[in-house]
mmCIF file of C-alpha atoms in Angstrom:
data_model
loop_
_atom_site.group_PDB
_atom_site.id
_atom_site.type_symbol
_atom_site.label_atom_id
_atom_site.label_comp_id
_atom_site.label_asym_id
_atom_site.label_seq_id
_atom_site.Cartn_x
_atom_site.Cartn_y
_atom_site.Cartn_z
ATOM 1 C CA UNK A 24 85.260 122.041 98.368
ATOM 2 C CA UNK A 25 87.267 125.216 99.250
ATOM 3 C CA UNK A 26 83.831 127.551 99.110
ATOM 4 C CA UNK A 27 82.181 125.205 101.219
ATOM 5 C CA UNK A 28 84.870 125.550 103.682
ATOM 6 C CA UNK A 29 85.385 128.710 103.327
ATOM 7 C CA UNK A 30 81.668 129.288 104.466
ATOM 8 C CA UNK A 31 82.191 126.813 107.230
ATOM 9 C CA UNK A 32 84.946 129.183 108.265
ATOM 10 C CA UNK A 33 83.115 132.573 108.036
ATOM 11 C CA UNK A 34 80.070 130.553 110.319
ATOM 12 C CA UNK A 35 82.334 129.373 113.159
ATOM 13 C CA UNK A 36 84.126 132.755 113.224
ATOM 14 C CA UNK A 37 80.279 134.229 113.472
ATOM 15 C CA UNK A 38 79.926 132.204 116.602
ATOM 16 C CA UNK A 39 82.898 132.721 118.151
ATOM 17 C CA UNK A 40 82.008 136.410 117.541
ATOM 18 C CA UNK A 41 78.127 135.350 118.870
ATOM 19 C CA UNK A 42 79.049 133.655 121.797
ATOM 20 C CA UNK A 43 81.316 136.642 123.168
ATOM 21 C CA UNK A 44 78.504 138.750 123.379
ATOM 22 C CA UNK A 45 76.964 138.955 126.909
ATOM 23 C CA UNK A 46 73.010 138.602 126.084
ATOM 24 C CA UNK A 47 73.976 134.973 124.559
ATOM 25 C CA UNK A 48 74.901 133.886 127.997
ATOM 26 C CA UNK A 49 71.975 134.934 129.321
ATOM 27 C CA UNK A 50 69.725 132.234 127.716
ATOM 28 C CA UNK A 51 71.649 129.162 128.154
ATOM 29 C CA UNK A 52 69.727 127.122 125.931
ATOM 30 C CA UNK A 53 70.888 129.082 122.982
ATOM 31 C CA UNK A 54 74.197 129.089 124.278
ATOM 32 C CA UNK A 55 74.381 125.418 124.189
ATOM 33 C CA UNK A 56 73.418 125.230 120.647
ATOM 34 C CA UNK A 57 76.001 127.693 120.226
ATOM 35 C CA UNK A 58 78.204 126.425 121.788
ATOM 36 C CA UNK A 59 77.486 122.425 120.613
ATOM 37 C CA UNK A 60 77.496 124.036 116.553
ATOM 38 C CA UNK A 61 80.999 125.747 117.424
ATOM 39 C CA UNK A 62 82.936 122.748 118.783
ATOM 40 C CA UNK A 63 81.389 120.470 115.769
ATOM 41 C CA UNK A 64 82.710 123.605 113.073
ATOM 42 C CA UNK A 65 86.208 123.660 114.846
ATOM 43 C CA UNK A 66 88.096 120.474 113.637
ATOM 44 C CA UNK A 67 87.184 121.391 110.361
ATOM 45 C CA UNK A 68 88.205 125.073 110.518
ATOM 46 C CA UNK A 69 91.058 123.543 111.814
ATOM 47 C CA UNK A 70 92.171 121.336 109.391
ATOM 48 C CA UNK A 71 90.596 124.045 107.012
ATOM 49 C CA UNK A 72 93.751 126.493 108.149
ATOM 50 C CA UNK A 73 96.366 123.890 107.695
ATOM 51 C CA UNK A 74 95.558 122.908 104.477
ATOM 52 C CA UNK A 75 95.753 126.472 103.749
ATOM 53 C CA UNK A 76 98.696 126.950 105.039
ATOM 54 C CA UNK A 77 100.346 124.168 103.513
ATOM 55 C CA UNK A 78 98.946 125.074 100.068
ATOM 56 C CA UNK A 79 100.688 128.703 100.768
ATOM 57 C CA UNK A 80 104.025 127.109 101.563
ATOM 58 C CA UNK A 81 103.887 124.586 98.504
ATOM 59 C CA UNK A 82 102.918 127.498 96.155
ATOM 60 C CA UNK A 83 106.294 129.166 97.692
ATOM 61 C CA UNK A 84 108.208 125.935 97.252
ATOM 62 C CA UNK A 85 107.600 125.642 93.609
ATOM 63 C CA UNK A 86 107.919 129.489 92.951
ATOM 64 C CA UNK A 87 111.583 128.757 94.696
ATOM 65 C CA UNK A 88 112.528 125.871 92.943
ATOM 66 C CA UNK A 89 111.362 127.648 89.071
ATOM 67 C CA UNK A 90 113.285 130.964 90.372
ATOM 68 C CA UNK A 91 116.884 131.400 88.176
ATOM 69 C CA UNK A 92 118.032 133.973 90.375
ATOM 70 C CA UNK A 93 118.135 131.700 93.699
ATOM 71 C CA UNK A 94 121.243 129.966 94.893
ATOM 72 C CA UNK A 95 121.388 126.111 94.021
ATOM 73 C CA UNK A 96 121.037 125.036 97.309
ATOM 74 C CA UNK A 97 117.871 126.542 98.475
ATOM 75 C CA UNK A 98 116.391 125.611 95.025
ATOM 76 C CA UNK A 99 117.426 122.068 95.689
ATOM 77 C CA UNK A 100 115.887 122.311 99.012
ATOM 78 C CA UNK A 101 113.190 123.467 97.718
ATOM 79 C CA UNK A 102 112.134 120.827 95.400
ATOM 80 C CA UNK A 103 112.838 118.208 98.009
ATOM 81 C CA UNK A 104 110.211 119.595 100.041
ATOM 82 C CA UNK A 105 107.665 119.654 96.880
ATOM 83 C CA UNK A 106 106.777 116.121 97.466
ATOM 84 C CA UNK A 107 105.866 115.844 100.876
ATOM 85 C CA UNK A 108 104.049 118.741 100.894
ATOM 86 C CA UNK A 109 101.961 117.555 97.967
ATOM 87 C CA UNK A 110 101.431 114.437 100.207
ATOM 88 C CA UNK A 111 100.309 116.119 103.207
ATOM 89 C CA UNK A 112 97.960 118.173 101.326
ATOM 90 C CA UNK A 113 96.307 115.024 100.162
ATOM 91 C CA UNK A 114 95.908 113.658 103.497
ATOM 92 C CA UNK A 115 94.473 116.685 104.807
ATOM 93 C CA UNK A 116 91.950 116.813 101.742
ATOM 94 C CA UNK A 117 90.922 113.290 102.445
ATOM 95 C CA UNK A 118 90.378 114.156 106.469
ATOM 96 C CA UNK A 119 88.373 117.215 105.507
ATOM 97 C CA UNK A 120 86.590 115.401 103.245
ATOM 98 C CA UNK A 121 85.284 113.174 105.784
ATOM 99 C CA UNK A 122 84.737 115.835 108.015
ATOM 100 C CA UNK A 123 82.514 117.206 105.899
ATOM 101 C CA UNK A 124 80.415 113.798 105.911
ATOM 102 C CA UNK A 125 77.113 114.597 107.164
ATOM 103 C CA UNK A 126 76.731 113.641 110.906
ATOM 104 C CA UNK A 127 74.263 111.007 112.352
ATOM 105 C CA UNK A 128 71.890 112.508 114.827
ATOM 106 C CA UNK A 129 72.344 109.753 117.132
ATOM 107 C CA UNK A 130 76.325 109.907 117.179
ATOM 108 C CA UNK A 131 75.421 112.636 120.141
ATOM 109 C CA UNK A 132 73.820 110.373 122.298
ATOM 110 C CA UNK A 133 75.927 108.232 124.286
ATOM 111 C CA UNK A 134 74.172 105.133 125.941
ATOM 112 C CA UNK A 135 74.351 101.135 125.034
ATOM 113 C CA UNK A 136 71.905 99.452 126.572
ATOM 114 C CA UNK A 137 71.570 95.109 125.661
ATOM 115 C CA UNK A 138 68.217 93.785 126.253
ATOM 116 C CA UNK A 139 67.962 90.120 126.202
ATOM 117 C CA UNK A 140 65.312 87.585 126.078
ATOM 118 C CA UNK A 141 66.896 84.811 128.419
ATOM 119 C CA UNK A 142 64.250 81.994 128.966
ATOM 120 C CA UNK A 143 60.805 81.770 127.919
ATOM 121 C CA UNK A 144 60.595 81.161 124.596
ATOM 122 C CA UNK A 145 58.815 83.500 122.417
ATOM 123 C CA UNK A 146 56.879 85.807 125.257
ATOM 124 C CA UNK A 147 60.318 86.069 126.589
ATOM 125 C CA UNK A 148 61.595 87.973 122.978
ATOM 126 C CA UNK A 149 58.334 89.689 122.719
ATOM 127 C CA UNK A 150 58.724 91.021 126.052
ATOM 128 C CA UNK A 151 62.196 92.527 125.287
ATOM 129 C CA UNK A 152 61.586 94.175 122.042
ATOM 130 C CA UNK A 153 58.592 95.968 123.477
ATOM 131 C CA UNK A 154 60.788 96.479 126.285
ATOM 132 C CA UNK A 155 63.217 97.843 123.450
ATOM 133 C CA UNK A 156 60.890 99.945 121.935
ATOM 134 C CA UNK A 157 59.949 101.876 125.554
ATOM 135 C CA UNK A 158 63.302 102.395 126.146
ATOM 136 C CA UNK A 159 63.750 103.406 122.468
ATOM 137 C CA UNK A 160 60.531 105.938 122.599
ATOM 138 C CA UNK A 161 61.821 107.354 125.927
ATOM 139 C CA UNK A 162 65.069 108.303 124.560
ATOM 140 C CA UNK A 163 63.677 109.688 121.473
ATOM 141 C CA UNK A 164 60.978 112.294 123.665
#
């Protein structure tokens, strides 16, 4: 999981570093996908960083509490803070792990439309699902 994010972190900081260049803004279209792959990578890299960083400071916290040469107090301190560090580094590895849950194509799209068939009988449903499927081949094109 941490080389996969790891890439995912050396892509977004590629286009952060692509869309600071001045030809990208020039063709807007790829700036969009740019720009639409860059916001989708950033909650991730995000929550990518704090793990990290959490991970850093637990690693510290343990190497504190196993030191003999420390005074009592900040090894007590230390091993008080083991626990809830180890449980927010779960919590973040079950958020990235959904984050990292492929995304629906359609989750981008952002209409609800209700087509009903109201009286008539059956011409009156098979009128609104191939009313349905226009709107449906519209949105698709």
């Amino acid at each position: 999981m941490l080389e996969k994010l790891a890439e995912i972190n050396e892509r977004f900081e590629n286009l952060t570093h692509e869309l600071g260049q001045p030809d990208v803004t020039q063709d807007q279209e790829r700036y969009r996908k740019l720009s639409q792959e860059h916001s989708g990578l950033q909650e991730i890299v995000e929550c990518y960083h704090r793990y990290l960083e959490i991970q850093q400071e637990l690693d510290d916290n343990r190497e504190l509490a196993d030191a003999d040469n420390e005074d009592q107090e900040i090894r007590e301190m230390a091993s008080q803070e083991i626990p809830e560090l180890g449980r927010q580094l779960e919590e973040l590895e079950k958020q990235i792990q959904l984050l990292l849950l492929p995304k629906d194509p359609d989750d981008s799209r952002n209409i609800i439309i209700e087509i009903r068939a109201g009286t008539g009988g059956d011409e009156a449903a098979l009128f609104a699902r191939d009313l349905f499927q226009m709107y449906a081949h519209y949105v698709e094109a």
